[in-house]
mmCIF file of N, CA and C in Angstrom:
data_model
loop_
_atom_site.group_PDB
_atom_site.id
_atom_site.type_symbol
_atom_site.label_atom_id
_atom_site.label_comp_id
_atom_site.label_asym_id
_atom_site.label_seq_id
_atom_site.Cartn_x
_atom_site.Cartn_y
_atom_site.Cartn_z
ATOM 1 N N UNK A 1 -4.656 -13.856 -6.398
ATOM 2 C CA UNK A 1 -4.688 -12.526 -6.938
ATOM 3 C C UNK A 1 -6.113 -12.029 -6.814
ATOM 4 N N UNK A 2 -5.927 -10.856 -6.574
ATOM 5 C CA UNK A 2 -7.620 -9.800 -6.337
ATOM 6 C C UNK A 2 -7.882 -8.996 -7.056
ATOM 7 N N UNK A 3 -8.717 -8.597 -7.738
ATOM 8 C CA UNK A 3 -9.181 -7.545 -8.438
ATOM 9 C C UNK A 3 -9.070 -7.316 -10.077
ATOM 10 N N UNK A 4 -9.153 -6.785 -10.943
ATOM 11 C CA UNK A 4 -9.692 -7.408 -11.818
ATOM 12 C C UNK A 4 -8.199 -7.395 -12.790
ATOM 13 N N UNK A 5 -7.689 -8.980 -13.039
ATOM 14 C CA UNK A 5 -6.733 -9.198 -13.376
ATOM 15 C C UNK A 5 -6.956 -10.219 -14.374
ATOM 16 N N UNK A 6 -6.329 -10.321 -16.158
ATOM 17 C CA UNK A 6 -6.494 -11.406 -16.785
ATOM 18 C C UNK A 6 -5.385 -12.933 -16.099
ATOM 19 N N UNK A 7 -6.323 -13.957 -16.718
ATOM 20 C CA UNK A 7 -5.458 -14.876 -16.374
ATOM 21 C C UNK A 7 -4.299 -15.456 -17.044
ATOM 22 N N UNK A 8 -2.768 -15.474 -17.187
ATOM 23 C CA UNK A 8 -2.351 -15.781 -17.752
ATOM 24 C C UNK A 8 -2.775 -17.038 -18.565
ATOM 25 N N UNK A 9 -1.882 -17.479 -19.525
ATOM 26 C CA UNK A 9 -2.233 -19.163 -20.269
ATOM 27 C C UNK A 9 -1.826 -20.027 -19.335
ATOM 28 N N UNK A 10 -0.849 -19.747 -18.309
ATOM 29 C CA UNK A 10 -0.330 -20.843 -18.032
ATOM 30 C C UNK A 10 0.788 -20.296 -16.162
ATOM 31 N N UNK A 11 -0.967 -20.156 -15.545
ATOM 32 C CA UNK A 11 -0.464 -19.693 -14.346
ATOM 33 C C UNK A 11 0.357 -20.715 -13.335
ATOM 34 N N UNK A 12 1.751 -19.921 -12.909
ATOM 35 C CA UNK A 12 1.943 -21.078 -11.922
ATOM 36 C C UNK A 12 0.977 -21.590 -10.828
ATOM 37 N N UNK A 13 1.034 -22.756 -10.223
ATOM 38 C CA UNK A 13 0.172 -23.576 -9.471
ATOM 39 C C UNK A 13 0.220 -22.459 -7.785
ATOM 40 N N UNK A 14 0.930 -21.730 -7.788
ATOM 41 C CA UNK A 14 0.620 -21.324 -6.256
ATOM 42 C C UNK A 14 0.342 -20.049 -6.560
ATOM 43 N N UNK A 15 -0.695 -19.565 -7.948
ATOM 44 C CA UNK A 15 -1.061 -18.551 -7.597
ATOM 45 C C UNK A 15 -2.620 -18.593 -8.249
ATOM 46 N N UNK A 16 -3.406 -18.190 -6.757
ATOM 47 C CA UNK A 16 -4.557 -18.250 -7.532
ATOM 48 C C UNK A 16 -5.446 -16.954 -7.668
ATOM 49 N N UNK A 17 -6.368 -17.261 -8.599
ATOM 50 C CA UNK A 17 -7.249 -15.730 -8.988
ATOM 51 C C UNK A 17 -8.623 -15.572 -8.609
ATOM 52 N N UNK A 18 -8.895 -14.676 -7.736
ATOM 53 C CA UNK A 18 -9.903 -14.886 -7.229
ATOM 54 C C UNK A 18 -10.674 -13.628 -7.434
ATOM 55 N N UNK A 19 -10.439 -12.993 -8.552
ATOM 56 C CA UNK A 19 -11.233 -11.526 -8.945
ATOM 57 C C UNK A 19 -11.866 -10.885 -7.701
ATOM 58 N N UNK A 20 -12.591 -10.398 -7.482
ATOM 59 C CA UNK A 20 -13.309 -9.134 -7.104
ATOM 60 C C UNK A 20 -13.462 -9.949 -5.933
ATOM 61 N N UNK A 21 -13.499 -9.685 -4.528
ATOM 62 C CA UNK A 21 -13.941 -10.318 -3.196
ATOM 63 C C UNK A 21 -14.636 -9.223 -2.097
ATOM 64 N N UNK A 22 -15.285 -10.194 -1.667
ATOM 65 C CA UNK A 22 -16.208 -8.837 -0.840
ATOM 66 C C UNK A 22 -15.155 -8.265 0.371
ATOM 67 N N UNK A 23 -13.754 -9.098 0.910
ATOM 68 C CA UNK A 23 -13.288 -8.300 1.741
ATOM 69 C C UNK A 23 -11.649 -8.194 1.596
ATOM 70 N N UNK A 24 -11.163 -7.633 0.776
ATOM 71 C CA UNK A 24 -9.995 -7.193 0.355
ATOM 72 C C UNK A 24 -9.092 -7.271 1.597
ATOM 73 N N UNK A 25 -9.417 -6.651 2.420
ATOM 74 C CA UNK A 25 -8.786 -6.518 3.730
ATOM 75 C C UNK A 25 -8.030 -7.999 4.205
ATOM 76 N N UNK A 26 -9.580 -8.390 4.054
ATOM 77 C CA UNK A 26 -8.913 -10.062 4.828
ATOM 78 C C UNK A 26 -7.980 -10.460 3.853
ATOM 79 N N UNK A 27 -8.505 -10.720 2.706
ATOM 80 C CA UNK A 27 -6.950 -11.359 1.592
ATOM 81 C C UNK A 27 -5.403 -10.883 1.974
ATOM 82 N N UNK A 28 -5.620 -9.882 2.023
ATOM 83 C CA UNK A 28 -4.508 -8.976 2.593
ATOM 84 C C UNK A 28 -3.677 -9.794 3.799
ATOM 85 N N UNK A 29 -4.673 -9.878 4.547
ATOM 86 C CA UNK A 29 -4.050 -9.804 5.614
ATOM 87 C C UNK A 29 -3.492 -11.182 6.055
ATOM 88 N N UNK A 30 -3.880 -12.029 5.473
ATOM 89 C CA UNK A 30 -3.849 -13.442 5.175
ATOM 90 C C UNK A 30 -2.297 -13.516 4.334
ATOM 91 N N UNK A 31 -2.343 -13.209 3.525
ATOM 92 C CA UNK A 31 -0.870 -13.085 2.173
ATOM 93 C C UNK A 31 0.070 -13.055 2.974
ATOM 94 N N UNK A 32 0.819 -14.110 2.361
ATOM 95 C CA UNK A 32 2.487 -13.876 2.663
ATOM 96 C C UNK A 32 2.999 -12.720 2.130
ATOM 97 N N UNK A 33 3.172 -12.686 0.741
ATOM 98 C CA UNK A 33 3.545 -11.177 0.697
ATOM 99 C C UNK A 33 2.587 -10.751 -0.495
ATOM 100 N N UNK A 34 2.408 -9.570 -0.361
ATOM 101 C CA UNK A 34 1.458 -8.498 -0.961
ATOM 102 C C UNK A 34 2.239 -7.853 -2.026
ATOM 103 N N UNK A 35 2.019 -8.245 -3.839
ATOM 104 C CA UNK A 35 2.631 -7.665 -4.454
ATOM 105 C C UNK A 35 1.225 -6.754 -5.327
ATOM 106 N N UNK A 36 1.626 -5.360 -5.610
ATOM 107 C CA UNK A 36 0.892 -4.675 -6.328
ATOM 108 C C UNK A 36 1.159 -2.973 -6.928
ATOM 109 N N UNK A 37 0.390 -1.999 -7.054
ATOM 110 C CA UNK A 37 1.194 -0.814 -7.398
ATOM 111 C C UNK A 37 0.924 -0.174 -6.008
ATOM 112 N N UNK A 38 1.425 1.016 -6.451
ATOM 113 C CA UNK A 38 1.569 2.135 -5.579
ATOM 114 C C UNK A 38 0.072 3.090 -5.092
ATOM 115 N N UNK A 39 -0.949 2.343 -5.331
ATOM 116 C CA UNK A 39 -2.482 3.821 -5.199
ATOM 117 C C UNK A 39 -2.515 3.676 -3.688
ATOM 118 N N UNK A 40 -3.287 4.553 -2.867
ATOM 119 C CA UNK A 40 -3.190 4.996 -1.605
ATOM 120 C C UNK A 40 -4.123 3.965 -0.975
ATOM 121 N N UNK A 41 -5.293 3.383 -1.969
ATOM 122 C CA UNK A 41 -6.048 2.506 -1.324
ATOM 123 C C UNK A 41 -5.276 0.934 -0.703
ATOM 124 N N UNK A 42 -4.285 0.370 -1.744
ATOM 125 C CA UNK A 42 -3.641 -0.775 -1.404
ATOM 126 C C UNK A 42 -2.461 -0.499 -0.409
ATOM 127 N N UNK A 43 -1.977 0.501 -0.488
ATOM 128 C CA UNK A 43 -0.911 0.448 0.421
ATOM 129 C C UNK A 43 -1.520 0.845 1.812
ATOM 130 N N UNK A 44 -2.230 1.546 1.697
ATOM 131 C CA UNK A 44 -2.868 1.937 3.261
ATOM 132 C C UNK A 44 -3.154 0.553 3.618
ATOM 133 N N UNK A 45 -3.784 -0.144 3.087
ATOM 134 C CA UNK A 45 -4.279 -1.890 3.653
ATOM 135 C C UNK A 45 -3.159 -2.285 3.364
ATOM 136 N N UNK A 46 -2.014 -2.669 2.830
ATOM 137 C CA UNK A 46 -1.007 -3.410 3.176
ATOM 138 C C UNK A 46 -0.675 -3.241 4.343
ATOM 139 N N UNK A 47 -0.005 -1.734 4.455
ATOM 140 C CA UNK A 47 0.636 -1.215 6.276
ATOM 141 C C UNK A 47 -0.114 -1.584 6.945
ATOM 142 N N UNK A 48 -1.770 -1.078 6.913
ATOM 143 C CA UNK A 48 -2.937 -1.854 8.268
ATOM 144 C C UNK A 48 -2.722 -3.186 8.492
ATOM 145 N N UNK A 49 -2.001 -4.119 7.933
ATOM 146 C CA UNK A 49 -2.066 -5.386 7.731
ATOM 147 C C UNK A 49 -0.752 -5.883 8.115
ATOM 148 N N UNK A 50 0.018 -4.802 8.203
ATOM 149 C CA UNK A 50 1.658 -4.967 8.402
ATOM 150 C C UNK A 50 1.977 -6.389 7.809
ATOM 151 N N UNK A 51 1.566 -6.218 5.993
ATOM 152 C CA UNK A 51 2.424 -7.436 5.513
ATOM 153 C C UNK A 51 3.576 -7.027 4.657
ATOM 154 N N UNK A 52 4.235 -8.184 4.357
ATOM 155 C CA UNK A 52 5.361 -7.820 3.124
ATOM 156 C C UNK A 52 5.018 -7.723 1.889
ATOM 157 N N UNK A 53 5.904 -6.324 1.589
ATOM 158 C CA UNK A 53 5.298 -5.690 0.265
ATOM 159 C C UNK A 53 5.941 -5.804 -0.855
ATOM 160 N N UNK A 54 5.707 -6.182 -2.189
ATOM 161 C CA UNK A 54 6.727 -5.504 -3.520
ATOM 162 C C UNK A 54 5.620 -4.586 -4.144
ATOM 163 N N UNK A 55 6.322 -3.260 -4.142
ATOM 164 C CA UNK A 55 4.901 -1.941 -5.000
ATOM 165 C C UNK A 55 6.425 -2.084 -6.009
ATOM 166 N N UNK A 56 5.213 -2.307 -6.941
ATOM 167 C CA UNK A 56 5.825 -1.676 -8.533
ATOM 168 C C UNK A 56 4.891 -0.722 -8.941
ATOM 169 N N UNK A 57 4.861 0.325 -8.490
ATOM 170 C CA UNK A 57 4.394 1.861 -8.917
ATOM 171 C C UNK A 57 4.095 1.650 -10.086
ATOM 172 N N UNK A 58 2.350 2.068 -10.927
ATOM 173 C CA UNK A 58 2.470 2.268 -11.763
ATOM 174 C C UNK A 58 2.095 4.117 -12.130
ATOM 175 N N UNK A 59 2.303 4.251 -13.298
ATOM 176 C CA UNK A 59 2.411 5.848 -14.362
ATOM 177 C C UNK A 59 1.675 5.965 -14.348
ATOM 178 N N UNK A 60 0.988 7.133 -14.019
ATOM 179 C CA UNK A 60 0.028 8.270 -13.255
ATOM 180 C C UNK A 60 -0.064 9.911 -13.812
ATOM 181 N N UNK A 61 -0.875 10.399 -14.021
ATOM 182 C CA UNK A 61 -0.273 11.801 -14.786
ATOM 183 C C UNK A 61 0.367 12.515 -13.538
ATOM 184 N N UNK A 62 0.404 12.114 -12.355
ATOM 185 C CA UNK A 62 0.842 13.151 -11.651
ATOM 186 C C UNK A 62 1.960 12.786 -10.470
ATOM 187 N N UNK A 63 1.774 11.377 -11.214
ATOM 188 C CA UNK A 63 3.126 10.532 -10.941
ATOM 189 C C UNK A 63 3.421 9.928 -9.267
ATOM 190 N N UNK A 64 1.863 10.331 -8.744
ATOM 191 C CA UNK A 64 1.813 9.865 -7.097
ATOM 192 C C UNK A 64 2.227 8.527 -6.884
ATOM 193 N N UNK A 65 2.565 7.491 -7.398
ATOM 194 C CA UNK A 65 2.123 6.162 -7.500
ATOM 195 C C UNK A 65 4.060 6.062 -7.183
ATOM 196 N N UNK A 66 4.645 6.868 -8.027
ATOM 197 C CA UNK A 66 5.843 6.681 -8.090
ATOM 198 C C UNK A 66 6.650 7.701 -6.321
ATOM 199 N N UNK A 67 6.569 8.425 -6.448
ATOM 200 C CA UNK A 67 6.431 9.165 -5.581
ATOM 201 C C UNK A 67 5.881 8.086 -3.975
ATOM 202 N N UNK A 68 4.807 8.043 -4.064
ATOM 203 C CA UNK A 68 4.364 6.732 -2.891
ATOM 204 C C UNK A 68 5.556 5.832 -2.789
ATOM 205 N N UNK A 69 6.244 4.936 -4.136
ATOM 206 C CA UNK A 69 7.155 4.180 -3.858
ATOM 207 C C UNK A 69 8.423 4.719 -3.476
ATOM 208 N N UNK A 70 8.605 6.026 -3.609
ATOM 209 C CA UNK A 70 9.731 6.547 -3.394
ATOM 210 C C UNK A 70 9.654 6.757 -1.296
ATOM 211 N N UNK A 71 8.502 7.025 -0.993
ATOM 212 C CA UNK A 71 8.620 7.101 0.305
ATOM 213 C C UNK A 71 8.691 6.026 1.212
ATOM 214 N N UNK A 72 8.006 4.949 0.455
ATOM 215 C CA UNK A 72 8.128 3.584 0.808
ATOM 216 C C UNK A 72 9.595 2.795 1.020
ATOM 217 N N UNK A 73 10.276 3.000 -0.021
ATOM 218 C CA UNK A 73 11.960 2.434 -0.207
ATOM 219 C C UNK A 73 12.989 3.499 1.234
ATOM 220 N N UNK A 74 12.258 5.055 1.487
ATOM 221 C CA UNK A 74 13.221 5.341 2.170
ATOM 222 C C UNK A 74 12.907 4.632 3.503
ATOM 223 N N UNK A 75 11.660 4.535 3.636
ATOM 224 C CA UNK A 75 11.308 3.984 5.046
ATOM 225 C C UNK A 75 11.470 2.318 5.215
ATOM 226 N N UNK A 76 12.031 1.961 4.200
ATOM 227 C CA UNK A 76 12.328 0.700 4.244
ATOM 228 C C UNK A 76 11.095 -0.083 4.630
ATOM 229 N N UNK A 77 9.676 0.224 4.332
ATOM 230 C CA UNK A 77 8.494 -0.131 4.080
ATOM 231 C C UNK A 77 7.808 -1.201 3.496
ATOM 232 N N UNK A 78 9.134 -1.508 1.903
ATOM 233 C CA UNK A 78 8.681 -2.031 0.652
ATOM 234 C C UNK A 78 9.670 -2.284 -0.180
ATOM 235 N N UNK A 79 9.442 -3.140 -0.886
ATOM 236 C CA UNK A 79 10.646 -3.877 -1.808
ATOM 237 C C UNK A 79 10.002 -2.897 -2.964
ATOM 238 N N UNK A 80 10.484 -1.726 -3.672
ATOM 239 C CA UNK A 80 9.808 -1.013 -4.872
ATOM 240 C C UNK A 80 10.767 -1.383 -5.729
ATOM 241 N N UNK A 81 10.018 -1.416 -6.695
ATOM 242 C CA UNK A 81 10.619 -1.709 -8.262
ATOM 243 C C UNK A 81 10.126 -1.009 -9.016
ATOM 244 N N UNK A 82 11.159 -0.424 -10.473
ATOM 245 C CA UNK A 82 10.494 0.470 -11.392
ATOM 246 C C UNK A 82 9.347 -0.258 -12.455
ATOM 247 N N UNK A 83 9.679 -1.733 -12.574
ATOM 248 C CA UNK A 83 8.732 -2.329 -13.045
ATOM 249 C C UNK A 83 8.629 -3.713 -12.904
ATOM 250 N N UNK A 84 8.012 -4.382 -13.597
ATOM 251 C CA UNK A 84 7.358 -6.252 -13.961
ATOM 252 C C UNK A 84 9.055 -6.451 -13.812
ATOM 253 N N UNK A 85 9.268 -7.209 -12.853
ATOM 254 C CA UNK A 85 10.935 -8.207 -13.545
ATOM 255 C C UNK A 85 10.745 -9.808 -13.798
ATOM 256 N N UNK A 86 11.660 -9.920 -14.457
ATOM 257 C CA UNK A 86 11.840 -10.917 -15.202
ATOM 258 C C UNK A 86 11.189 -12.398 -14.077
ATOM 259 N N UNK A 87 11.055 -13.577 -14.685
ATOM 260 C CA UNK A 87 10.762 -14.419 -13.948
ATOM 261 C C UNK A 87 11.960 -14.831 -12.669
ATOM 262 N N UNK A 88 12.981 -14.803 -13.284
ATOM 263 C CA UNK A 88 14.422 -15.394 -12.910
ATOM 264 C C UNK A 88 14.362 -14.832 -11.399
ATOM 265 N N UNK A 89 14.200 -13.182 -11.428
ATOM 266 C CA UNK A 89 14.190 -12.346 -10.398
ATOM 267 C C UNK A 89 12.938 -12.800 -9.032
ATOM 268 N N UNK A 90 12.007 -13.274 -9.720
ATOM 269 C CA UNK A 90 11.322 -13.560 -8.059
ATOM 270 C C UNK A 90 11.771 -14.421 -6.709
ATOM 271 N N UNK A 91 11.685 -15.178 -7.560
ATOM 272 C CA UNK A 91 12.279 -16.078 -6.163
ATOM 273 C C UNK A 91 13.058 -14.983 -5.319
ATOM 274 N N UNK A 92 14.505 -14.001 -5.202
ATOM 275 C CA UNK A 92 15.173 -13.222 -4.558
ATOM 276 C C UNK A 92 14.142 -12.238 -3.808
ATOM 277 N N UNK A 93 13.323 -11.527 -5.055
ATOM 278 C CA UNK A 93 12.055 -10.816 -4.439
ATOM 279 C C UNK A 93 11.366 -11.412 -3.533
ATOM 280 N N UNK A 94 11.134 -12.437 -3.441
ATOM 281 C CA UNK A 94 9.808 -12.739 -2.670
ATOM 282 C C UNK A 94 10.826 -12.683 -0.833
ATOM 283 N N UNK A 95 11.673 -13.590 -1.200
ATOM 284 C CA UNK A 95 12.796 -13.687 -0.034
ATOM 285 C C UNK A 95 13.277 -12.524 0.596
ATOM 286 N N UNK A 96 13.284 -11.634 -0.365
ATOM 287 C CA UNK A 96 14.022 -10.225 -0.024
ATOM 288 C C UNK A 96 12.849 -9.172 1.004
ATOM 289 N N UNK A 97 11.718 -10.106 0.750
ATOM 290 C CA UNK A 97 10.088 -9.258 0.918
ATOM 291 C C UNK A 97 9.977 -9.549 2.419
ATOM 292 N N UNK A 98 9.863 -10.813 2.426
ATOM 293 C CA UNK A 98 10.136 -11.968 3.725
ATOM 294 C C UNK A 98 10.570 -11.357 4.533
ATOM 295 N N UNK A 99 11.917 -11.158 4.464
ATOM 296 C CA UNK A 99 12.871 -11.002 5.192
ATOM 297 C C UNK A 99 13.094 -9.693 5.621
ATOM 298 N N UNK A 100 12.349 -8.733 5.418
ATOM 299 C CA UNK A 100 12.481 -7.455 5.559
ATOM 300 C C UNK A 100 11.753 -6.746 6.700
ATOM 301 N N UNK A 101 12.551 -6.125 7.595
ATOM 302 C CA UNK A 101 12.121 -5.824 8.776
ATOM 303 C C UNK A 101 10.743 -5.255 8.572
ATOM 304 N N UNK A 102 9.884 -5.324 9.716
ATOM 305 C CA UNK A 102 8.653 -4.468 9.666
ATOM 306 C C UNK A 102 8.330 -3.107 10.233
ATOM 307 N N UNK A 103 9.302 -2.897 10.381
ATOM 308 C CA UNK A 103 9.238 -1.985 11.520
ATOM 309 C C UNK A 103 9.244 -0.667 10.653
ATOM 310 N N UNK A 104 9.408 -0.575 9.223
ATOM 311 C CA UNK A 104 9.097 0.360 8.183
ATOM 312 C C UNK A 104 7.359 0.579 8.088
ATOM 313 N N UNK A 105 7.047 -0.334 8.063
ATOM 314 C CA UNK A 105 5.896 -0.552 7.747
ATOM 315 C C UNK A 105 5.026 0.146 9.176
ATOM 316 N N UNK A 106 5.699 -0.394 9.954
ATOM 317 C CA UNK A 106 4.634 -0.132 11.393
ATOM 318 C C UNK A 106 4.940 1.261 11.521
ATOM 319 N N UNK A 107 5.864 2.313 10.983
ATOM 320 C CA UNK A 107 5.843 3.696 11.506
ATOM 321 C C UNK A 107 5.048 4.161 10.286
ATOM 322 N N UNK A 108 4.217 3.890 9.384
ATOM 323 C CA UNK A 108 3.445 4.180 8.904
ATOM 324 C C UNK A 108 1.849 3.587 9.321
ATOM 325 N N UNK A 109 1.920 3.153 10.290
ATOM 326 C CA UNK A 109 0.813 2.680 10.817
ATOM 327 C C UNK A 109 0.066 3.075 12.044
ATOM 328 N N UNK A 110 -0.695 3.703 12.299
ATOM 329 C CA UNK A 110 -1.156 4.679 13.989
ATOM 330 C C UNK A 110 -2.656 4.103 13.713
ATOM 331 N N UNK A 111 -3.037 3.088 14.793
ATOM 332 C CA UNK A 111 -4.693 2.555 15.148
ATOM 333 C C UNK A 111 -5.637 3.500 15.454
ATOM 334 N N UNK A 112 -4.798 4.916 15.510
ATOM 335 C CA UNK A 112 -5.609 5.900 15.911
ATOM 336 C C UNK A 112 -5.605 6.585 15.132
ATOM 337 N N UNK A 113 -5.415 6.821 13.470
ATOM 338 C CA UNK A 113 -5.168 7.957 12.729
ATOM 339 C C UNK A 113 -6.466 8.418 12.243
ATOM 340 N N UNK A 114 -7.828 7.252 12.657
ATOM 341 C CA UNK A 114 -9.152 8.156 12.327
ATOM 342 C C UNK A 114 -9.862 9.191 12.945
ATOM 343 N N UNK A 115 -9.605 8.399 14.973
ATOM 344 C CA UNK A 115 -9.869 9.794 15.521
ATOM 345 C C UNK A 115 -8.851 10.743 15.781
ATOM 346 N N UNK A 116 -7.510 10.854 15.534
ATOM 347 C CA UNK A 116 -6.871 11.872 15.412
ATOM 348 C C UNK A 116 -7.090 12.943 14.364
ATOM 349 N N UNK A 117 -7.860 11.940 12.995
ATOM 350 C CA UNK A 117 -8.032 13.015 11.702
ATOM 351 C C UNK A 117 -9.330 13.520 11.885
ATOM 352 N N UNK A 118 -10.278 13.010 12.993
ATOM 353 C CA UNK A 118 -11.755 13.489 12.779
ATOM 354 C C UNK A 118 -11.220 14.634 13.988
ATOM 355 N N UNK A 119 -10.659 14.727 14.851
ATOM 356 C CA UNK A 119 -10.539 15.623 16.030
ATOM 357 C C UNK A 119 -9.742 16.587 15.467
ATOM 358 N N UNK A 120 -8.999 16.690 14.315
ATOM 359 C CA UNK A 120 -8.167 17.288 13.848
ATOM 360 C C UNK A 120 -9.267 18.580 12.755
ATOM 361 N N UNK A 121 -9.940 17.864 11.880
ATOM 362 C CA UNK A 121 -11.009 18.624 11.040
ATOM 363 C C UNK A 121 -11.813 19.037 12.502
ATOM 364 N N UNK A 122 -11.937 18.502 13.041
ATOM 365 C CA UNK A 122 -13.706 19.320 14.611
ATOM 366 C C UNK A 122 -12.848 20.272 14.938
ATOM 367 N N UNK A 123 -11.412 20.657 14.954
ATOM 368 C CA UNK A 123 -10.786 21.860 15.858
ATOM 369 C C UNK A 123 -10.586 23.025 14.755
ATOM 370 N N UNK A 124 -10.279 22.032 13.073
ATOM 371 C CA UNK A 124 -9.920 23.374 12.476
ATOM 372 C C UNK A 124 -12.002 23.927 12.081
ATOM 373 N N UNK A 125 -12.583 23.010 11.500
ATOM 374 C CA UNK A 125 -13.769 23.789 11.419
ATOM 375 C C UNK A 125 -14.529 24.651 12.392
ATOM 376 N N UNK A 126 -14.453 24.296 14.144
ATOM 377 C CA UNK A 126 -14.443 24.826 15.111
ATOM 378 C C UNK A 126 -14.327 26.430 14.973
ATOM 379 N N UNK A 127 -12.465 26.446 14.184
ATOM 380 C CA UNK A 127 -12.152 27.388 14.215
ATOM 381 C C UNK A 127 -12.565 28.390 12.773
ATOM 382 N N UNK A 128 -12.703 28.005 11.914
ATOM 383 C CA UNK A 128 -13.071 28.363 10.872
ATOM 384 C C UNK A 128 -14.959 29.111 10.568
ATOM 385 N N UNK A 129 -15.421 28.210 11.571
ATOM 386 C CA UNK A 129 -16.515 28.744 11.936
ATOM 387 C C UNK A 129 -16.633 29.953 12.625
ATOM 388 N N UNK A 130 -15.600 30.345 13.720
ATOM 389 C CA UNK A 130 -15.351 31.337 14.273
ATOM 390 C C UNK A 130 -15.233 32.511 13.498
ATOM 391 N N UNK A 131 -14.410 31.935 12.372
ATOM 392 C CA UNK A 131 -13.786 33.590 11.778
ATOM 393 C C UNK A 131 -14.705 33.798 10.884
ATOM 394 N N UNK A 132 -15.393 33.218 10.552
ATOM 395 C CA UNK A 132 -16.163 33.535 9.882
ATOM 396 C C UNK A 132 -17.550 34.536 10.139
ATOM 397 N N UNK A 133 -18.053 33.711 11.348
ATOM 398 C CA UNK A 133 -19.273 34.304 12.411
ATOM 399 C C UNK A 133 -19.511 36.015 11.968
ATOM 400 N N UNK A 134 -20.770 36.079 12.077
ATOM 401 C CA UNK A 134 -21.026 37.474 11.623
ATOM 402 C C UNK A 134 -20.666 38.230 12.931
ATOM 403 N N UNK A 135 -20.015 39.874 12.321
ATOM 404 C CA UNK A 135 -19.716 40.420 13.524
ATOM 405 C C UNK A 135 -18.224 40.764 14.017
ATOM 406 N N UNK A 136 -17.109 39.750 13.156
ATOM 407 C CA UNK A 136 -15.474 39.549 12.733
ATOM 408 C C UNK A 136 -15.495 40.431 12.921
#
């Protein structure tokens, strides 16, 4: 586990806690499966990582977190849950995580979505600069 999480009394043996790490990414990408909430920072590195996911969305005033999991479940992305389930329930989860095509995951994924978004802002400011220009 990553980031700043108490330790239970009495953690099972195959999970360990390794608080704060200088490269999130790699943990990631390493994990069998990636369980956590819904914020834009973890799921963007899950998909970059194309691993298996359970997002249990957490409550948000503006409720993005839930919403994120809602787009996730249609794209068949992510095992989402409304919340913590019971112990009984993992084992199925983790299997269910496993086993779940990736190919949800990978249409949320483009190696190119930085220079598409930087070429995307250079054409609209381009243009924005234009209309602006003294002389309109």
């Amino acid at each position: 586990m990553i980031g700043p999480a108490a330790v239970p009394p009495q953690p099972p043996g195959n999970l360990e806690f390794a608080g704060w790490v200088a490269s999130p990414e790699a943990e990631i990408a390493r994990a069998a499966v990636v369980i956590g909430a819904g914020g834009n920072g973890l799921v963007g590195a899950v998909m970059a990582a194309d691993r298996p996911f359970v997002c249990i969305p957490e409550d948000r005033p503006y409720a993005e977190q839930h919403a994120t999991g809602h787009g996730l479940k249609a794209l068949g992305a992510a095992i989402v849950l409304p919340e913590w389930p019971s112990a009984c329930f993992w084992g199925r989860i983790l299997d269910d995580a496993v086993s779940m095509s990736g190919e949800g995951r990978r249409r949320l994924r483009d190696p190119m979505a930085a220079e598409k978004a930087a070429q995307w802002l250079a054409q609209h400011a381009s243009r924005s600069l234009s209309l602006a220009a003294p002389g309109r």
